[in-house]
Amino acid sequence: MGICDIEASLHQLLGNAQASTPYTNFISSYLVPSLSSSDPFIFDIGICFLLSLAVYISSLVPVGSLKKRNYSYVDRLWSLTPVIYSLVYVASLLANSPAIATNSRTLYVSFAIFVWGSRLTYNFYRRDGYSLDTEDYRWEHVRRIISNAALWEIFNFVFISFFQMYLLLALTFPLRLLYVSDNSSLASPPSLLDYVFILYLLLLVLVETVADQQQFNYQTAKYAYIKAKKDNRANIDYRYEIGFVHTGLFSYSRHPNYFCEQLFWLSISIYSIYSSNCFATESIAQNYLNSLYLVGSLTLIVLFHFSTMLAENISSSKYPLYSLYASKTSRVVPFFKSKFDPSKLN
C-alpha cells in the first residue's frame, strides 16, 4: 500500500544521484533531497543518517571529567528519536490534511509514543544518564569480548552508531501505514476499538513506569542501607544484602519493563497493518514487502534477547543469589509469582 510510494521516492533520490557527475558528493545527491522530501519517511531517513553520524563522531571524542570515550550516545537518544520521527508524520498530516489530522490514528499513536518517550527520558535523567561521565555498564563487558581495537571500531560504527539508530527509525516505520491510510479519501475516522488500543498502549507505558519506580526505589534504599551499614547504623536486611530488586512486578518477571517495551512496539506494528488493511491483496510480492513493517519490532525483540542474556550473565557473576532468583522467576513474560524469598535463606 505505502511501499510503492516509498519506492518512488527512493528512485527519485537515486535518479538525482545518477543524473549528477561521478564526483557529486553524498550530501547533494542523497542527504539534501531526503531532507527536502515531502514524504515523512524519506525525511526521517535523512534525520536518522545525520544523528547516526553525530553519534559515531561523538564516540570518538574523549569527554567528561575522566576524558574518556563514551559509547552511550544512542542510549541518550533512545527515548527521543522515535518521538521525533512520529512527530514528522503528524506535522506532515497537519500540513496536508489539517481537518483529518486532529482526529487521526497517526496522531493518537504518535501521542502514545510521546508518552512512552517522556517516561523513558525522565527515568534516564534521574539515573544521571545524560551525564557525559555515565555509560551503560554493559559496554565495558562488550569491550572485553571484542578486545581487538580494529574490530571494536567496526562494531562501534556499524552496530552502536548506525544499526541501533536505524532500528529506532524502523520502530516508527509502521506509522507510515497509518499516515497513508489517514490521507486516503477512503479513510474512516477512529472507532471505539482504536481508542481502546491507545488506552492499551498507555497501560503498557504505565506498567513500565511502575517497574521503573520499583527499581529506582530499591536501588535508592539499597545504597542508603549500604551507607548506614558502613556507619554501623543498620541491622542486616536480606532484601538489600542480595543486591537486586526481586519484589513487586519483579516477582512475576525478572524484566517486566522489557516485556512491556517489546509488546508496545510489536502492538503498534500489528495495529498499523490491521488498521490499514495492509495485507488485503493477493500479491505475494506485495505482501512480502508489507511484512517489512514488522522488521523493527521483531528486530527489537532479538536485540533485547541478547541484551538480556548479557545483563543476566553480569548479574549472576555480581550477585551470588541471582541464579537462584532466575530459577524461580520468569525471565521476561510475567508468570506466577516467584517463591524467591532471601529472608528464608539464612
Short mmCIF file of C-alpha atoms in Angstrom, two decimals:
data_model
loop_
_atom_site.label_atom_id
_atom_site.label_comp_id
_atom_site.label_asym_id
_atom_site.label_seq_id
_atom_site.Cartn_x
_atom_site.Cartn_y
_atom_site.Cartn_z
CA MET A 1 0.00 0.00 0.00
CA GLY A 2 2.59 2.58 1.11
CA ILE A 3 5.65 0.65 -0.05
CA CYS A 4 5.17 1.70 -3.66
CA ASP A 5 5.24 5.37 -2.67
CA ILE A 6 8.47 4.79 -0.76
CA GLU A 7 9.99 3.04 -3.76
CA ALA A 8 9.06 6.01 -5.96
CA SER A 9 10.69 8.44 -3.52
CA LEU A 10 13.82 6.31 -3.28
CA HIS A 11 14.02 6.01 -7.07
CA GLN A 12 13.79 9.79 -7.26
CA LEU A 13 16.74 10.09 -4.88
CA LEU A 14 18.74 7.56 -6.89
CA GLY A 15 17.80 9.37 -10.08
CA ASN A 16 19.21 12.60 -8.68
CA ALA A 17 22.50 10.86 -7.97
CA GLN A 18 22.68 9.20 -11.39
CA ALA A 19 22.00 12.47 -13.17
CA SER A 20 24.94 14.05 -11.42
CA THR A 21 28.60 13.68 -12.23
CA PRO A 22 30.55 10.82 -10.63
CA TYR A 23 32.16 13.38 -8.35
CA THR A 24 28.89 14.68 -6.91
CA ASN A 25 29.18 14.31 -3.17
CA PHE A 26 26.84 12.35 -0.96
CA ILE A 27 25.25 15.42 0.60
CA SER A 28 23.97 16.93 -2.64
CA SER A 29 23.00 13.54 -4.09
CA TYR A 30 21.15 11.97 -1.18
CA LEU A 31 21.02 13.96 2.03
CA VAL A 32 19.66 17.26 0.69
CA PRO A 33 16.91 15.56 -1.40
CA SER A 34 16.00 13.44 1.62
CA LEU A 35 15.64 16.42 3.94
CA SER A 36 13.70 18.25 1.22
CA SER A 37 11.29 15.37 0.62
CA SER A 38 7.58 15.76 1.30
CA ASP A 39 7.49 12.07 2.22
CA PRO A 40 7.83 11.93 6.03
CA PHE A 41 9.58 8.54 5.94
CA ILE A 42 12.23 9.74 3.48
CA PHE A 43 12.65 12.88 5.58
CA ASP A 44 13.10 10.72 8.69
CA ILE A 45 15.80 8.73 6.88
CA GLY A 46 17.75 11.97 6.42
CA ILE A 47 17.39 12.86 10.10
CA CYS A 48 18.43 9.34 11.10
CA PHE A 49 21.59 9.49 8.98
CA LEU A 50 22.63 12.82 10.50
CA LEU A 51 22.01 11.56 14.04
CA SER A 52 23.87 8.29 13.36
CA LEU A 53 26.85 10.22 12.03
CA ALA A 54 26.75 12.56 15.03
CA VAL A 55 26.66 9.57 17.40
CA TYR A 56 29.70 8.00 15.76
CA ILE A 57 31.74 11.21 15.66
CA SER A 58 30.83 11.95 19.30
CA SER A 59 32.01 8.49 20.35
CA LEU A 60 35.49 9.27 19.00
CA VAL A 61 35.98 12.25 21.31
CA PRO A 62 37.09 11.80 24.96
CA VAL A 63 34.56 13.56 27.21
CA GLY A 64 33.60 14.01 30.84
CA SER A 65 35.76 14.51 33.88
CA LEU A 66 37.70 11.33 33.06
CA LYS A 67 38.38 12.44 29.47
CA LYS A 68 37.49 9.06 28.01
CA ARG A 69 35.41 7.94 25.04
CA ASN A 70 31.74 7.34 25.74
CA TYR A 71 29.55 4.85 23.84
CA SER A 72 26.16 5.66 25.35
CA TYR A 73 25.03 8.41 22.97
CA VAL A 74 22.44 6.10 21.42
CA ASP A 75 21.13 5.41 24.93
CA ARG A 76 20.66 9.16 25.38
CA LEU A 77 18.73 9.36 22.10
CA TRP A 78 16.74 6.14 22.55
CA SER A 79 13.69 7.84 24.06
CA LEU A 80 13.88 10.93 21.85
CA THR A 81 14.27 9.82 18.23
CA PRO A 82 11.07 7.73 17.91
CA VAL A 83 9.15 10.75 19.22
CA ILE A 84 10.83 12.99 16.63
CA TYR A 85 10.15 10.54 13.79
CA SER A 86 6.49 10.16 14.75
CA LEU A 87 6.02 13.92 15.05
CA VAL A 88 7.26 14.30 11.47
CA TYR A 89 4.29 12.19 10.34
CA VAL A 90 1.91 14.28 12.43
CA ALA A 91 3.36 17.54 11.10
CA SER A 92 3.08 16.32 7.51
CA LEU A 93 -0.51 15.22 8.06
CA LEU A 94 -1.37 18.56 9.65
CA ALA A 95 0.15 20.38 6.68
CA ASN A 96 -1.68 18.29 4.08
CA SER A 97 -4.97 17.45 5.80
CA PRO A 98 -5.44 19.53 8.97
CA ALA A 99 -9.09 18.56 9.36
CA ILE A 100 -8.21 14.87 9.34
CA ALA A 101 -5.01 15.15 11.38
CA THR A 102 -6.69 16.30 14.59
CA ASN A 103 -8.70 13.06 14.79
CA SER A 104 -6.44 10.50 13.18
CA ARG A 105 -4.82 7.20 14.08
CA THR A 106 -1.46 8.75 13.21
CA LEU A 107 -1.96 11.43 15.85
CA TYR A 108 -3.18 9.08 18.57
CA VAL A 109 -0.39 6.51 18.13
CA SER A 110 2.15 9.34 17.99
CA PHE A 111 0.73 10.64 21.26
CA ALA A 112 1.25 7.21 22.85
CA ILE A 113 4.84 7.24 21.57
CA PHE A 114 5.30 10.72 23.05
CA VAL A 115 4.11 9.47 26.45
CA TRP A 116 6.41 6.45 26.12
CA GLY A 117 9.35 8.74 25.31
CA SER A 118 8.57 11.14 28.16
CA ARG A 119 8.54 8.32 30.70
CA LEU A 120 11.83 6.86 29.43
CA THR A 121 13.52 10.27 29.22
CA TYR A 122 12.59 11.10 32.81
CA ASN A 123 13.77 7.74 34.10
CA PHE A 124 17.05 8.07 32.21
CA TYR A 125 17.52 11.62 33.52
CA ARG A 126 17.02 10.75 37.19
CA ARG A 127 19.56 7.95 36.83
CA ASP A 128 22.05 10.58 35.65
CA GLY A 129 22.10 9.01 32.19
CA TYR A 130 22.69 12.30 30.38
CA SER A 131 25.94 12.96 32.22
CA LEU A 132 28.99 12.55 29.98
CA ASP A 133 30.61 10.58 32.81
CA THR A 134 27.82 7.98 32.63
CA GLU A 135 27.99 4.99 30.31
CA ASP A 136 25.87 1.84 30.12
CA TYR A 137 27.74 -0.73 32.23
CA ARG A 138 27.25 -3.38 29.53
CA TRP A 139 29.58 -1.65 27.06
CA GLU A 140 32.53 -2.28 29.35
CA HIS A 141 31.81 -6.01 29.22
CA VAL A 142 31.27 -5.95 25.45
CA ARG A 143 34.67 -4.26 25.04
CA ARG A 144 36.25 -7.18 26.88
CA ILE A 145 34.59 -9.60 24.46
CA ILE A 146 35.70 -7.56 21.41
CA SER A 147 39.23 -6.90 22.58
CA ASN A 148 40.71 -6.22 19.14
CA ALA A 149 40.87 -2.42 18.64
CA ALA A 150 40.11 -2.54 14.90
CA LEU A 151 37.13 -4.87 15.37
CA TRP A 152 35.82 -2.66 18.16
CA GLU A 153 35.89 0.40 15.90
CA ILE A 154 33.99 -1.51 13.23
CA PHE A 155 31.47 -2.65 15.86
CA ASN A 156 31.15 0.91 17.14
CA PHE A 157 30.49 2.27 13.65
CA VAL A 158 28.20 -0.48 12.34
CA PHE A 159 26.25 -1.63 15.39
CA ILE A 160 26.39 1.04 18.09
CA SER A 161 26.19 4.13 15.91
CA PHE A 162 24.23 3.13 12.81
CA PHE A 163 22.38 -0.16 13.35
CA GLN A 164 20.78 0.93 16.63
CA MET A 165 19.82 4.34 15.27
CA TYR A 166 18.20 2.83 12.18
CA LEU A 167 16.43 0.31 14.41
CA LEU A 168 14.77 3.23 16.19
CA LEU A 169 13.71 4.55 12.79
CA ALA A 170 12.33 1.12 11.85
CA LEU A 171 10.22 1.06 15.02
CA THR A 172 8.24 4.05 13.75
CA PHE A 173 8.07 2.79 10.14
CA PRO A 174 4.55 1.30 10.70
CA LEU A 175 3.27 4.83 11.30
CA ARG A 176 3.64 5.33 7.57
CA LEU A 177 0.80 2.86 7.06
CA LEU A 178 -1.41 4.92 9.37
CA TYR A 179 -0.26 8.12 7.67
CA VAL A 180 -1.10 6.85 4.17
CA SER A 181 -4.39 5.42 5.40
CA ASP A 182 -5.38 8.68 7.13
CA ASN A 183 -4.52 10.61 3.96
CA SER A 184 -6.68 8.34 1.83
CA SER A 185 -10.04 9.52 0.53
CA LEU A 186 -11.46 6.23 1.80
CA ALA A 187 -10.19 6.81 5.33
CA SER A 188 -12.66 6.25 8.15
CA PRO A 189 -12.45 8.10 11.48
CA PRO A 190 -11.09 6.23 14.51
CA SER A 191 -13.57 3.88 16.14
CA LEU A 192 -14.03 2.71 19.72
CA LEU A 193 -11.59 -0.13 19.00
CA ASP A 194 -8.90 2.42 18.08
CA TYR A 195 -9.40 4.34 21.32
CA VAL A 196 -9.25 1.10 23.32
CA PHE A 197 -5.96 0.27 21.59
CA ILE A 198 -4.46 3.63 22.56
CA LEU A 199 -5.51 3.05 26.17
CA TYR A 200 -3.87 -0.36 25.96
CA LEU A 201 -0.60 1.26 24.79
CA LEU A 202 -0.79 3.76 27.65
CA LEU A 203 -1.39 0.88 30.07
CA LEU A 204 1.83 -0.76 28.88
CA VAL A 205 3.67 2.52 29.49
CA LEU A 206 2.10 2.72 32.96
CA VAL A 207 3.35 -0.77 33.84
CA GLU A 208 6.82 0.21 32.61
CA THR A 209 6.63 3.31 34.79
CA VAL A 210 5.70 1.25 37.86
CA ALA A 211 8.57 -1.16 37.16
CA ASP A 212 10.99 1.76 36.75
CA GLN A 213 9.81 3.25 40.04
CA GLN A 214 10.15 -0.05 41.90
CA GLN A 215 13.67 -0.47 40.53
CA PHE A 216 14.54 3.12 41.47
CA ASN A 217 13.08 2.78 44.97
CA TYR A 218 15.00 -0.43 45.58
CA GLN A 219 18.34 0.95 44.39
CA THR A 220 17.87 4.13 46.43
CA ALA A 221 17.04 2.13 49.57
CA LYS A 222 19.89 -0.31 48.90
CA TYR A 223 22.55 2.38 48.74
CA ALA A 224 21.08 4.08 51.82
CA TYR A 225 21.29 0.70 53.60
CA ILE A 226 24.90 0.18 52.48
CA LYS A 227 25.84 3.62 53.82
CA ALA A 228 24.02 3.02 57.12
CA LYS A 229 25.62 -0.41 57.48
CA LYS A 230 29.05 1.09 56.88
CA ASP A 231 28.38 3.56 59.69
CA ASN A 232 27.12 0.73 61.93
CA ARG A 233 23.60 2.17 61.90
CA ALA A 234 21.73 -0.72 60.29
CA ASN A 235 20.82 -4.29 61.10
CA ILE A 236 21.24 -7.00 58.47
CA ASP A 237 18.45 -6.74 55.91
CA TYR A 238 18.49 -9.57 53.38
CA ARG A 239 16.28 -7.62 50.98
CA TYR A 240 19.25 -5.36 50.26
CA GLU A 241 22.06 -7.80 51.02
CA ILE A 242 21.27 -9.76 47.85
CA GLY A 243 21.77 -6.59 45.76
CA PHE A 244 18.95 -6.74 43.19
CA VAL A 245 15.25 -5.93 43.08
CA HIS A 246 13.07 -9.03 43.39
CA THR A 247 9.72 -7.86 44.77
CA GLY A 248 6.65 -6.20 43.24
CA LEU A 249 6.47 -6.66 39.48
CA PHE A 250 9.92 -8.23 39.62
CA SER A 251 8.49 -11.21 41.47
CA TYR A 252 6.48 -12.07 38.34
CA SER A 253 9.14 -11.29 35.76
CA ARG A 254 12.85 -10.56 36.00
CA HIS A 255 12.39 -7.87 33.36
CA PRO A 256 8.78 -6.58 33.41
CA ASN A 257 9.74 -3.30 31.73
CA TYR A 258 11.45 -5.19 28.88
CA PHE A 259 8.28 -7.23 28.38
CA CYS A 260 6.11 -4.12 28.08
CA GLU A 261 8.65 -2.36 25.87
CA GLN A 262 8.71 -5.16 23.30
CA LEU A 263 4.93 -5.58 23.43
CA PHE A 264 4.45 -1.82 22.94
CA TRP A 265 6.29 -1.70 19.61
CA LEU A 266 5.07 -5.07 18.34
CA SER A 267 1.49 -3.99 19.07
CA ILE A 268 1.95 -0.77 17.09
CA SER A 269 3.25 -2.77 14.12
CA ILE A 270 0.34 -5.22 14.17
CA TYR A 271 -2.22 -2.47 14.75
CA SER A 272 -0.88 -0.40 11.85
CA ILE A 273 -1.03 -3.37 9.49
CA TYR A 274 -4.53 -4.29 10.65
CA SER A 275 -5.90 -0.72 10.55
CA SER A 276 -4.61 -0.04 7.04
CA ASN A 277 -5.75 -3.41 5.68
CA CYS A 278 -2.18 -3.79 4.52
CA PHE A 279 -2.38 -7.46 3.57
CA ALA A 280 -5.71 -7.23 1.73
CA THR A 281 -4.04 -8.24 -1.52
CA GLU A 282 -3.43 -11.50 -3.34
CA SER A 283 0.02 -10.39 -4.47
CA ILE A 284 2.65 -12.50 -2.71
CA ALA A 285 5.36 -10.00 -3.62
CA GLN A 286 3.36 -7.08 -2.20
CA ASN A 287 2.60 -8.99 0.99
CA TYR A 288 6.30 -9.75 1.36
CA LEU A 289 7.11 -6.05 1.05
CA ASN A 290 4.37 -5.15 3.50
CA SER A 291 5.87 -7.56 6.05
CA LEU A 292 8.78 -5.12 6.30
CA TYR A 293 6.60 -3.10 8.66
CA LEU A 294 7.24 -5.81 11.26
CA VAL A 295 11.03 -5.75 10.89
CA GLY A 296 11.64 -3.03 13.50
CA SER A 297 9.65 -4.58 16.34
CA LEU A 298 10.88 -8.13 15.62
CA THR A 299 14.49 -6.94 15.46
CA LEU A 300 13.98 -5.19 18.79
CA ILE A 301 12.85 -8.49 20.33
CA VAL A 302 16.00 -10.21 19.06
CA LEU A 303 18.18 -7.36 20.34
CA PHE A 304 16.52 -7.47 23.76
CA HIS A 305 17.05 -11.23 23.90
CA PHE A 306 20.82 -10.90 23.58
CA SER A 307 20.93 -7.75 25.71
CA THR A 308 19.07 -9.56 28.49
CA MET A 309 21.43 -12.53 28.24
CA LEU A 310 24.42 -10.22 28.69
CA ALA A 311 22.82 -8.33 31.59
CA GLU A 312 21.89 -11.56 33.38
CA ASN A 313 25.36 -13.02 32.94
CA ILE A 314 26.75 -9.88 34.56
CA SER A 315 24.18 -10.03 37.39
CA SER A 316 24.90 -13.71 38.03
CA SER A 317 28.62 -13.03 38.39
CA LYS A 318 27.98 -9.98 40.59
CA TYR A 319 25.22 -11.31 42.87
CA PRO A 320 25.56 -14.89 44.24
CA LEU A 321 21.80 -15.36 44.68
CA TYR A 322 20.78 -14.08 41.25
CA SER A 323 20.94 -17.55 39.67
CA LEU A 324 18.56 -18.86 42.34
CA TYR A 325 16.21 -15.93 41.73
CA ALA A 326 16.39 -16.62 37.98
CA SER A 327 15.49 -20.27 38.52
CA LYS A 328 12.31 -19.31 40.39
CA THR A 329 11.16 -16.28 38.37
CA SER A 330 10.05 -15.96 34.75
CA ARG A 331 12.66 -14.25 32.60
CA VAL A 332 10.57 -11.76 30.58
CA VAL A 333 6.93 -12.82 30.18
CA PRO A 334 5.14 -12.36 33.55
CA PHE A 335 4.12 -15.67 35.12
CA PHE A 336 3.14 -16.94 38.56
CA LYS A 337 4.58 -15.01 41.47
CA SER A 338 8.10 -16.06 42.36
CA LYS A 339 8.71 -18.09 45.52
CA PHE A 340 12.13 -16.49 45.90
CA ASP A 341 12.48 -15.13 49.45
CA PRO A 342 16.01 -14.18 50.58
CA SER A 343 14.94 -13.84 54.22
CA LYS A 344 14.35 -17.61 54.39
CA LEU A 345 17.77 -18.50 53.04
CA ASN A 346 19.62 -17.69 56.25
#
